[in-house]
Tab-separated table of C-alpha atoms and ligand atoms in Angstrom:
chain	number	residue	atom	x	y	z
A	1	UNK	CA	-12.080	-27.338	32.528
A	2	UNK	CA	-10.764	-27.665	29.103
A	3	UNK	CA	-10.945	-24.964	26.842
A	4	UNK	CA	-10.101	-24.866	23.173
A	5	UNK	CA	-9.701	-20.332	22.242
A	6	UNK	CA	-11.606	-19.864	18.742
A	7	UNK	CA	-9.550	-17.148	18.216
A	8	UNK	CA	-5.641	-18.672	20.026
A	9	UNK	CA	-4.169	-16.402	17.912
A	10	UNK	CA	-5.288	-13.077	18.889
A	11	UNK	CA	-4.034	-10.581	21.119
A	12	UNK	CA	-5.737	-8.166	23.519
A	13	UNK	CA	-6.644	-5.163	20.802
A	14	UNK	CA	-3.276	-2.194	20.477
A	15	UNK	CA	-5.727	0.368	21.332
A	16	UNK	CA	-6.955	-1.136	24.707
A	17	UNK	CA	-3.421	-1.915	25.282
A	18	UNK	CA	-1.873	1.439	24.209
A	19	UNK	CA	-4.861	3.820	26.273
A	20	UNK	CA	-4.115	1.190	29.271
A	21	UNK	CA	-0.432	2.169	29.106
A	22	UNK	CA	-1.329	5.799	28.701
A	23	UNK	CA	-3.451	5.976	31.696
A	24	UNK	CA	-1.045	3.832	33.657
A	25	UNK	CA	2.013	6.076	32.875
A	26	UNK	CA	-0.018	9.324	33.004
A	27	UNK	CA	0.889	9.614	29.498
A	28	UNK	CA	-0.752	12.247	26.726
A	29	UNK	CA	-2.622	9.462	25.080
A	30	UNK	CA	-2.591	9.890	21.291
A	31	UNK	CA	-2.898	6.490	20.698
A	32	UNK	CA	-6.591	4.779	20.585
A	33	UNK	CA	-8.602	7.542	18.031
A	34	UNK	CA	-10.845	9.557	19.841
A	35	UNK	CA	-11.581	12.764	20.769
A	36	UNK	CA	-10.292	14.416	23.583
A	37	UNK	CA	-12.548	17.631	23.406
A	38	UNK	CA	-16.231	17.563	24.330
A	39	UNK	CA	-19.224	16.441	21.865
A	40	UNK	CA	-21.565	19.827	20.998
A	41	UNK	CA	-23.206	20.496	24.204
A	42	UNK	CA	-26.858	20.894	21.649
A	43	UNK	CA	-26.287	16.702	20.718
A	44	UNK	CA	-26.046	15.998	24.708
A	45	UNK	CA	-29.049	18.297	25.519
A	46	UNK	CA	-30.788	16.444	22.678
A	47	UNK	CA	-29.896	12.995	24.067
A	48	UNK	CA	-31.461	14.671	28.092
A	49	UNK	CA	-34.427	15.164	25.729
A	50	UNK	CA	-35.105	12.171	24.284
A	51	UNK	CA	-34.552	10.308	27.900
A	52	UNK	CA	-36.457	13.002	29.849
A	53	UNK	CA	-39.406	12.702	26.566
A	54	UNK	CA	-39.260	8.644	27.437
A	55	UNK	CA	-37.523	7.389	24.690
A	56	UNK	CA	-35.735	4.705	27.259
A	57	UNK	CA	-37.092	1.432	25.741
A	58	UNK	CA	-36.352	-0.428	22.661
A	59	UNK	CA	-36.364	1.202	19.609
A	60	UNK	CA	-37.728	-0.881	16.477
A	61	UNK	CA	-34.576	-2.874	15.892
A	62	UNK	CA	-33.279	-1.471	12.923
A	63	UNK	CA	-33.600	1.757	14.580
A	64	UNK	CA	-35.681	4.665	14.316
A	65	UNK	CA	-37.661	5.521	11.391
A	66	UNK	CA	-36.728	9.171	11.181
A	67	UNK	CA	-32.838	8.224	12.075
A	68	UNK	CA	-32.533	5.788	8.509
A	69	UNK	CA	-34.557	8.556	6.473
A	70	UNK	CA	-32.103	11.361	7.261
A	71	UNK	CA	-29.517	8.380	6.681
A	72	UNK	CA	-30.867	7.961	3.147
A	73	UNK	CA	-31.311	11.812	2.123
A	74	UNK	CA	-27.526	12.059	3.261
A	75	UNK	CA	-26.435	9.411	0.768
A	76	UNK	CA	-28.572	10.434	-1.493
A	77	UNK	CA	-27.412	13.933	-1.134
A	78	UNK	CA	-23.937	13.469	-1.226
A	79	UNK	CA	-23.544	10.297	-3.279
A	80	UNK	CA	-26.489	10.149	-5.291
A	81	UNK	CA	-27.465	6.793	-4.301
A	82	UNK	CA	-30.989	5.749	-2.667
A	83	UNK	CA	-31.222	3.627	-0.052
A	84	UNK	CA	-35.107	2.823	1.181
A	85	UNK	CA	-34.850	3.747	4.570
A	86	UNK	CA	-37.492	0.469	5.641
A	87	UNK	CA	-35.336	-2.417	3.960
A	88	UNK	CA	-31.856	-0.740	3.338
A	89	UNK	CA	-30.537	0.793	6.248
A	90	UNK	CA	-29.414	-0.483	9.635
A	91	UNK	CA	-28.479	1.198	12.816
A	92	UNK	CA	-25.567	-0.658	14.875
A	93	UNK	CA	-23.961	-0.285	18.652
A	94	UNK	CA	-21.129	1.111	16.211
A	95	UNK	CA	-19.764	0.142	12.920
A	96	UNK	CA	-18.129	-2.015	14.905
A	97	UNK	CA	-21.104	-4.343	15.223
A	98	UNK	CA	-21.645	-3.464	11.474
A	99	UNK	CA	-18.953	-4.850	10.194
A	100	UNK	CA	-19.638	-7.928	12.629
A	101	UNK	CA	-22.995	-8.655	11.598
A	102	UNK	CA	-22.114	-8.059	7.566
A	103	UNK	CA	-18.993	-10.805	8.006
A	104	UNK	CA	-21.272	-13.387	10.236
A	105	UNK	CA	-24.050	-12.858	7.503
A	106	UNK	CA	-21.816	-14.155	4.709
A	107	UNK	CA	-18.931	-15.682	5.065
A	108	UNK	CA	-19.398	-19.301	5.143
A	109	UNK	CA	-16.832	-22.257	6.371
A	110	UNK	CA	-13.475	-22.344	3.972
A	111	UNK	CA	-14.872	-18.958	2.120
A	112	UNK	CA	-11.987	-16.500	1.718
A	113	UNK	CA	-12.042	-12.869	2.545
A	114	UNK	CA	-9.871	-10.745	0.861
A	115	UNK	CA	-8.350	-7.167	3.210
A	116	UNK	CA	-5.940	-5.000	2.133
A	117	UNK	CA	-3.031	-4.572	4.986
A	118	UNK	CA	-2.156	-2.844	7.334
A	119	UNK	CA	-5.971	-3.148	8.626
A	120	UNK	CA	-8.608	-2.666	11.314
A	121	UNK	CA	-7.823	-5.001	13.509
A	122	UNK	CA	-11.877	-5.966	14.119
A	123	UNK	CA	-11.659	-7.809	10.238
A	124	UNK	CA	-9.537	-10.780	10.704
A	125	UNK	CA	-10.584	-11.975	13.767
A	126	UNK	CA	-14.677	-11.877	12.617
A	127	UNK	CA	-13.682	-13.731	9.160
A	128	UNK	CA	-11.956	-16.124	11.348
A	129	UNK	CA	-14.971	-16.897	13.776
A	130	UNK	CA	-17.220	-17.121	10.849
A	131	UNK	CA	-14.841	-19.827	9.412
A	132	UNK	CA	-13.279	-18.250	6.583
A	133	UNK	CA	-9.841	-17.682	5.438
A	134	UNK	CA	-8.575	-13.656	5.410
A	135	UNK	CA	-6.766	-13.581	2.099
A	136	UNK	CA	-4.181	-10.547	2.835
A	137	UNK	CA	-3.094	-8.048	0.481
A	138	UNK	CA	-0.096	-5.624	1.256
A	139	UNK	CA	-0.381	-1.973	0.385
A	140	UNK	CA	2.328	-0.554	-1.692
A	141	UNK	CA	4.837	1.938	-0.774
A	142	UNK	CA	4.829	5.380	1.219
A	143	UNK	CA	1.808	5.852	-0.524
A	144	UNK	CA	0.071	2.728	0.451
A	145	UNK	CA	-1.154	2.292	-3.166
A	146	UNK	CA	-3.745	-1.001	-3.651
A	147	UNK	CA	-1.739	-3.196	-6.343
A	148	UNK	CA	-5.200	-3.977	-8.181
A	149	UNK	CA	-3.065	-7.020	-10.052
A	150	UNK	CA	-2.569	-8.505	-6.542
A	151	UNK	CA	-6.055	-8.578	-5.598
A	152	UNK	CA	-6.905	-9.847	-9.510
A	153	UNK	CA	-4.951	-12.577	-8.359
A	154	UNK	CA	-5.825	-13.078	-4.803
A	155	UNK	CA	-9.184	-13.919	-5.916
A	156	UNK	CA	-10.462	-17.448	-6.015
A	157	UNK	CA	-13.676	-19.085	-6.681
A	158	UNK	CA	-14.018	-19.655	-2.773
A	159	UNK	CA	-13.308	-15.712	-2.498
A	160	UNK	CA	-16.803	-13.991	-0.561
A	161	UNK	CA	-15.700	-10.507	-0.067
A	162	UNK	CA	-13.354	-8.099	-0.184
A	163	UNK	CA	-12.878	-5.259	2.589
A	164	UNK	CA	-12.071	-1.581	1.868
A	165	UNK	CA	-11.557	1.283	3.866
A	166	UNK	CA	-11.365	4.454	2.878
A	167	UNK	CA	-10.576	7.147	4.244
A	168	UNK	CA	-7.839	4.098	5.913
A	169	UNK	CA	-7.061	3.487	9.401
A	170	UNK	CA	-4.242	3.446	10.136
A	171	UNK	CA	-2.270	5.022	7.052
A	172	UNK	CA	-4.516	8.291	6.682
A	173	UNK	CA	-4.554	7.291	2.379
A	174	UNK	CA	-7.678	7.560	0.803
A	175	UNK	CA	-9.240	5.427	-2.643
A	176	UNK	CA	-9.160	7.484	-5.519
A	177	UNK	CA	-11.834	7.381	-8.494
A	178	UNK	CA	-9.359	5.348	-10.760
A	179	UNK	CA	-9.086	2.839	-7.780
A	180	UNK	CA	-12.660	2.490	-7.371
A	181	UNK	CA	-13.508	1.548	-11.429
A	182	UNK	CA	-10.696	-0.522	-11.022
A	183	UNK	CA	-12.384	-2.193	-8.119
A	184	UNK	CA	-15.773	-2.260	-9.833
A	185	UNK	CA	-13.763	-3.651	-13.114
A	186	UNK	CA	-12.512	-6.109	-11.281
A	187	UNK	CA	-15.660	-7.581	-8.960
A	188	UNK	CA	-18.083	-7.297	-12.585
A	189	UNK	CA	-19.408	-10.804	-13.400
A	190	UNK	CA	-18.407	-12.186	-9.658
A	191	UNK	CA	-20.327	-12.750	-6.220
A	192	UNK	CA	-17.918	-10.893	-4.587
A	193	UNK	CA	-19.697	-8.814	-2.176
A	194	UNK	CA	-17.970	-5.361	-0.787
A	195	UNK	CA	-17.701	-4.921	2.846
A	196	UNK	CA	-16.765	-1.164	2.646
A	197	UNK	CA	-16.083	0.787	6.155
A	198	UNK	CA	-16.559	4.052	5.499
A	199	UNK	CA	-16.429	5.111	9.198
A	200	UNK	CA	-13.856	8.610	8.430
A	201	UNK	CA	-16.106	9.772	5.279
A	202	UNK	CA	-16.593	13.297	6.239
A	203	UNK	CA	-12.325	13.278	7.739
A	204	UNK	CA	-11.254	13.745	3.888
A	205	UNK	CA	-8.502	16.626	3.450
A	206	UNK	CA	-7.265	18.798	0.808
A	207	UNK	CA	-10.697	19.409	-1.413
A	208	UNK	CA	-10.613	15.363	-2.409
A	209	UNK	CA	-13.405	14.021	-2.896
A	210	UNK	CA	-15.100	10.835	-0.696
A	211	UNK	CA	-15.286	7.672	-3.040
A	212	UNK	CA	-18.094	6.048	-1.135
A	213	UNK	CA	-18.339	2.778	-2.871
A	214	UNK	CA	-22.222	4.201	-3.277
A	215	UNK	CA	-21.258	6.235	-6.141
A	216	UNK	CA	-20.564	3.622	-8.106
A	217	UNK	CA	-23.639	1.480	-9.725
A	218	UNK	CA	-21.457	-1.733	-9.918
A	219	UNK	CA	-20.246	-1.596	-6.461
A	220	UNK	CA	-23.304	-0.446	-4.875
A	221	UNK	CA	-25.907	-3.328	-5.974
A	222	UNK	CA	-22.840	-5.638	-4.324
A	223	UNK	CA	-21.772	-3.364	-1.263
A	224	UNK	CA	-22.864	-2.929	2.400
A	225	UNK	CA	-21.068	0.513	3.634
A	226	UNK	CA	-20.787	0.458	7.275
A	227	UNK	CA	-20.793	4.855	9.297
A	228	UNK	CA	-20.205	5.598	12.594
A	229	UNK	CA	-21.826	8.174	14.403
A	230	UNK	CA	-18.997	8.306	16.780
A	231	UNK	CA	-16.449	9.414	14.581
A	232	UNK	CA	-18.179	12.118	12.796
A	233	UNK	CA	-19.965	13.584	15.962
A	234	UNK	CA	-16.850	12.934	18.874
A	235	UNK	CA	-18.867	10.636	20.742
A	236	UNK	CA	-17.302	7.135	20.373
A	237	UNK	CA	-18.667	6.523	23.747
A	238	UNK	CA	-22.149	6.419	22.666
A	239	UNK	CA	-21.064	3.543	20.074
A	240	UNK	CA	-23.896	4.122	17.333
A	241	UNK	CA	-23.508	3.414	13.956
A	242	UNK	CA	-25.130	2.010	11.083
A	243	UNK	CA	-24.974	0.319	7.521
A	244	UNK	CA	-26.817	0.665	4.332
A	245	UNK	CA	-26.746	-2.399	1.818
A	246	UNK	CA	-29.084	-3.416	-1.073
A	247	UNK	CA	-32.205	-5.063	0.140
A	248	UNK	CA	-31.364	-8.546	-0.562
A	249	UNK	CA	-28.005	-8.284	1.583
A	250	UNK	CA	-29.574	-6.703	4.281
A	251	UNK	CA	-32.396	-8.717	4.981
A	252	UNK	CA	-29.684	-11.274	5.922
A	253	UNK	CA	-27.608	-8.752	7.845
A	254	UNK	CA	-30.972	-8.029	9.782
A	255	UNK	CA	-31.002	-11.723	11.192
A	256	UNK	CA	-27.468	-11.098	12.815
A	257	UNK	CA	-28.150	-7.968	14.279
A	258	UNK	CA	-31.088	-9.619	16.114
A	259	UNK	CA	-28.693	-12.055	17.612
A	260	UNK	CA	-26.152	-9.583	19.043
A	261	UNK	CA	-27.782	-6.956	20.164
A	262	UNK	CA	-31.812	-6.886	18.721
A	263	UNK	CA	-30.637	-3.215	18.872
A	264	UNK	CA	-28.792	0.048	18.972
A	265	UNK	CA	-29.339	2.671	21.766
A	266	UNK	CA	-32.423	4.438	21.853
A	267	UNK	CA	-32.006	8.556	23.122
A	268	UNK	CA	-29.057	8.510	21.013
A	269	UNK	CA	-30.407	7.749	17.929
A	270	UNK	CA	-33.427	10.344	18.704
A	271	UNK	CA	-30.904	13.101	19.197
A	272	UNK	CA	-28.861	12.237	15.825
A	273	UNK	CA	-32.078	11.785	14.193
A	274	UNK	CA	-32.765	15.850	14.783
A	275	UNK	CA	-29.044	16.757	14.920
A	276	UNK	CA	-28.072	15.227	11.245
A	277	UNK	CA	-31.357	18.116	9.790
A	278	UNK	CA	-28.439	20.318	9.780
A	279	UNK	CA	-25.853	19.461	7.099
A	280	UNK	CA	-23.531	21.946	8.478
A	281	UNK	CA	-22.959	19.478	11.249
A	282	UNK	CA	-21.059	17.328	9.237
A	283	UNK	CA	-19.954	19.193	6.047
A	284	UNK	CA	-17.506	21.558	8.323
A	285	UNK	CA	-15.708	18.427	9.773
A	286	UNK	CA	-13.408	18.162	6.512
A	287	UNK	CA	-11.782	21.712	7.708
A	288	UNK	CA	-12.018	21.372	11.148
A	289	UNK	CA	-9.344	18.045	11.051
A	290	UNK	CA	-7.683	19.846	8.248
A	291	UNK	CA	-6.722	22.440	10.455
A	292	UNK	CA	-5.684	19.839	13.329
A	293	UNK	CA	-3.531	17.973	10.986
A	294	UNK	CA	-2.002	21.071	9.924
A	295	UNK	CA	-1.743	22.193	13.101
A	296	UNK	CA	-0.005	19.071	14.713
A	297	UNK	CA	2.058	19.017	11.392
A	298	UNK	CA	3.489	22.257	11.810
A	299	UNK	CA	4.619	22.043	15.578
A	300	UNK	CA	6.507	18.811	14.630
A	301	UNK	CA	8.537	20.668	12.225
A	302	UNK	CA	11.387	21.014	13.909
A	303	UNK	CA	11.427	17.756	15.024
A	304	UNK	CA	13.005	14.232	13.814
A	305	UNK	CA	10.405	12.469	12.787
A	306	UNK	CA	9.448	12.024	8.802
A	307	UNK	CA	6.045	12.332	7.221
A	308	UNK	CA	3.445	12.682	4.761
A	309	UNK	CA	0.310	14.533	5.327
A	310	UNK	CA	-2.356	12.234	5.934
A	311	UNK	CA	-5.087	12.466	3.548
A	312	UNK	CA	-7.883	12.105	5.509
A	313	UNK	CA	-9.165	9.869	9.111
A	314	UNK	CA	-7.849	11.777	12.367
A	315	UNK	CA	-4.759	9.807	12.270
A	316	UNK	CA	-0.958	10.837	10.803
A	317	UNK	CA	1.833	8.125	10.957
A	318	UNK	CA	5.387	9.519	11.463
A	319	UNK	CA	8.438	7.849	10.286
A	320	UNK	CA	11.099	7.380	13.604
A	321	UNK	CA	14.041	5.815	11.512
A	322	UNK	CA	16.409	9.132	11.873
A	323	UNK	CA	15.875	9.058	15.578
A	324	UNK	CA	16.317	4.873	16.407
A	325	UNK	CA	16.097	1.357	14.996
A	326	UNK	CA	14.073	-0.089	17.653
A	327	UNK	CA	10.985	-1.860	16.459
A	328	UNK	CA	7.840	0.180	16.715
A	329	UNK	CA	6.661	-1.942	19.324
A	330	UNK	CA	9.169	-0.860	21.568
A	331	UNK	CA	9.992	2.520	20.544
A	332	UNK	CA	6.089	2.802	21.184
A	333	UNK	CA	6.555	1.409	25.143
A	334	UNK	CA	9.580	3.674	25.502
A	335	UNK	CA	7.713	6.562	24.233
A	336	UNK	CA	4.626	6.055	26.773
A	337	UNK	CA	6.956	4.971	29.833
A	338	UNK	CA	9.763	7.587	29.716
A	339	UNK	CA	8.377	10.344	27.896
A	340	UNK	CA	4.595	10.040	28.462
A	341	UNK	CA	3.213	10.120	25.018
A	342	UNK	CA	1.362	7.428	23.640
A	343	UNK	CA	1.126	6.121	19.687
A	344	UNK	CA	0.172	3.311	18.462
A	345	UNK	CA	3.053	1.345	16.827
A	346	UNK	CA	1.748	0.130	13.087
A	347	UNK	CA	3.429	-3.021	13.019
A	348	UNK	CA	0.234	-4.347	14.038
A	349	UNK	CA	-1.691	-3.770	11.428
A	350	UNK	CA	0.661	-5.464	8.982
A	351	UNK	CA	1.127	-8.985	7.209
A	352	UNK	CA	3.807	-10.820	9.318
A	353	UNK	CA	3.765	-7.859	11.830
A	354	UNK	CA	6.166	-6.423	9.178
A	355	UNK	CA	7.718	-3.009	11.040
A	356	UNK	CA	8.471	-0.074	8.811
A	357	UNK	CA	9.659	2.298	11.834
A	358	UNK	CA	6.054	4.358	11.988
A	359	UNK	CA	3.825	5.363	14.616
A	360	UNK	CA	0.262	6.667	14.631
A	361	UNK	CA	-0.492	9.965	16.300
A	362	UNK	CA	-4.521	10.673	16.690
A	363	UNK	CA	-4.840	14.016	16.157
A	364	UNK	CA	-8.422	14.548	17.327
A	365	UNK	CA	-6.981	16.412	20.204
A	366	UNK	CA	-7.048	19.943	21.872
A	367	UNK	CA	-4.594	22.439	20.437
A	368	UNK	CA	-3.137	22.629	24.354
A	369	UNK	CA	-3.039	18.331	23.778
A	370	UNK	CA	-1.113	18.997	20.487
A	371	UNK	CA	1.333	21.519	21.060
A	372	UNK	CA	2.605	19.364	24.823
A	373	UNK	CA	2.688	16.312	22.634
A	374	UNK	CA	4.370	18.267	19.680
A	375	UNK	CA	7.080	19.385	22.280
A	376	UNK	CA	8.012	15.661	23.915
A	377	UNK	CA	8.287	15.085	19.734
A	378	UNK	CA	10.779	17.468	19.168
A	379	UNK	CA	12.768	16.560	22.082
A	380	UNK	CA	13.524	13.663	20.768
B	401	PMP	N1	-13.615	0.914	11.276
B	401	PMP	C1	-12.516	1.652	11.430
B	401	PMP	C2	-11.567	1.764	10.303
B	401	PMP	C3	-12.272	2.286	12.641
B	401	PMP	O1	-11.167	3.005	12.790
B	401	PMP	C4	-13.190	2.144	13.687
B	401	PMP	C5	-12.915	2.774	15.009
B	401	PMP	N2	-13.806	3.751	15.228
B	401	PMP	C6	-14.350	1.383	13.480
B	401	PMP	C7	-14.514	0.778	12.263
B	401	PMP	C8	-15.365	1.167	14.548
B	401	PMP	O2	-16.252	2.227	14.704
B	401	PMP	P1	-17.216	2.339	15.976
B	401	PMP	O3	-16.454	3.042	17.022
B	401	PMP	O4	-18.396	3.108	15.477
B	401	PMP	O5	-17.587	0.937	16.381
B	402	LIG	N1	-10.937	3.115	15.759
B	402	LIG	C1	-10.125	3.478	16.860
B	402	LIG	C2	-8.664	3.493	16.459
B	402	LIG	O1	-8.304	3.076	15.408
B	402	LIG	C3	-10.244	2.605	18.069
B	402	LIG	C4	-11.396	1.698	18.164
B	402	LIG	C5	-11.214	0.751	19.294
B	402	LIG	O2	-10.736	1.131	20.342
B	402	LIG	N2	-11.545	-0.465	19.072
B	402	LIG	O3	-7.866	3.924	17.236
């Protein structure tokens, strides 16, 4: 048979790659980001509930009724936007299938799509299916600043959207206020709608505050925010998620979702449904990571490696250039094969694959994970 790839130039994803390596090499894997502690045991009792009560069939398909309410007070809560939980708010296998469904919905043959690089590496490849163009923007610096005159004049009159992510994956930088009305300055008096993954929203260090793209008038009547359960309750595995976007948006949003999977998992969104009545649940996660980053942070002290505290996701990139000049592709295999530690080399992420001698270290890990992984660091 012949077969023509819709996407020939896309490689296996870094993070099935990197926790393949890991398992392969018996490595510590701080690569792929996820937890390696246990979910709270109440969630997983809650899930046994909901399968043992018969919640096993399909749920309605934008998911439970009680799951978007407690979706909507939260936004409204902590970002003082409504969302109406019947027409607003979607639950997803993930934000994943979020983000998916929100670049299917609108991007259109020869539209572009602006992202801001390094990136996700779900974005491209979905723009690219859909038949648009990703229009890429480099981040600036250490800091990974957004050069707001670059995306002023990235944009076209074929541009459909523009991606954010903040708290960011993979640099740990978050958007500021400034960079928000700058944002909102700049999308006024367009169609440009914002696809904004706000998946690490409650990983946010330091007392800064989250800029949900919700708190902003402009940017919310033009935004679709996509969560994810499994980042802000350490159960990836259960791949639930959801995203909230004015009604107009998500009534088209809806359609895709259908197609791909009609809908998310039912006893899991049960159990978040009663686990998010307790705030606490996801207000403390901002000083729980705090106290891993600093953690991790401190035991690499000694070591070579150069950083900058992240500001917020479960992720902290270390700069290798005192210890070798290998590209991080390769300093990443060595580091797996002969020392058993796993990162994810951020080369990836960039424009042109552009290396800049960092890795990614996950930090979502056991303090026992941390200090054997902090110790292969400092041998080096
Ligand atoms: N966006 C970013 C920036 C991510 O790091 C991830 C990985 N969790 C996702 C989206 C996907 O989230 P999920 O696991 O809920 O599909
Ligand atoms: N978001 C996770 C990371 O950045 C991985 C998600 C995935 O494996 N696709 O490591």
């Amino acid at each position: 048979m012949k077969l023509e790839s819709k996407l020939p130039g896309t490689k296996a994803s870094i993070f099935s790659v990197m926790s393949r390596m890991a398992m392969e090499h018996d490595a510590i894997n701080l690569s792929q980001g996820f937890p390696n502690f246990e979910t709270d045991q109440k969630l997983k009792d809650l899930v046994t509930k909901a399968m043992n009560d018969g919640y096993n069939q399909y749920p309605p398909d934008a998911g439970i009724m009680e799951l978007r309410e407690l979706i909507s007070q939260k936004f409204n809560n902590l970002y003082g936007r409504y969302y109406k939980p019947e027409t607003e708010i979607t639950i997803t296998s993930g934000a994943t299938e979020a983000l998916y469904n929100s670049i299917t919905a609108f991007v259109q043959k020869n539209d572009e799509v602006i992202v801001l690089k390094p990136a996700y590496d779900s974005y491209e490849p979905s723009i690219k299916l859909a038949g648009g163009t990703p229009v890429l923007v480099q981040l600036k610096g250490n800091d990974y600043q957004v050069d707001w005159e670059e995306v002023a004049s990235a944009i076209t009159n074929r541009t459909r959207m523009i991606i954010i992510n903040t708290p960011h994956n993979p640099t740990g930088t978050v958007l500021s206020e400034e960079d928000m009305l700058k944002l909102q300055g700049l999308l006024k008096d367009t169609n440009i709608i914002l696809l904004s993954d706000e998946v690490y929203q409650h990983l946010i260090f330091d007392g800064t505050i989250h800029q949900s793209a919700s708190r902003f008038p402009g940017l919310a009547k033009r935004s679709i925010i996509c969560g994810s359960f499994g980042k802000t309750f350490h159960n990836t595995g259960w791949k639930t998620g959801y995203c909230v976007a004015p009604a107009e948006l998500m009534k088209e949003i809806r359609k895709i979702h259908e197609l791909t999977t009609f809908s998310a998992n039912h006893p899991m969104q049960r159990a978040y449904a009663e686990y998010l009545k307790q705030p606490e649940h996801y207000l403390q996660l901002a000083a729980f990571y705090q106290e891993k980053r600093d953690t991790f942070l401190k035991l690499i002290s000694g070591s070579r490696f150069s950083s900058k505290p992240s500001k917020g996701t479960y992720y902290q990139l270390l700069d290798f250039s005192e210890i070798t000049t290998e590209k991080d592709t390769d300093f990443a295999e060595r580091l797996v094969k002969e020392h058993q530690l796993a990162a994810i080399p951020v080369s990836v992420f960039n424009i042109n694959e552009k290396d800049h001698s960092q890795l990614r270290f996950c930090f979502a890990k056991t303090n026992e994970t941390l200090e054997k992984a902090a110790e292969i660091l400092c041998s080096l």
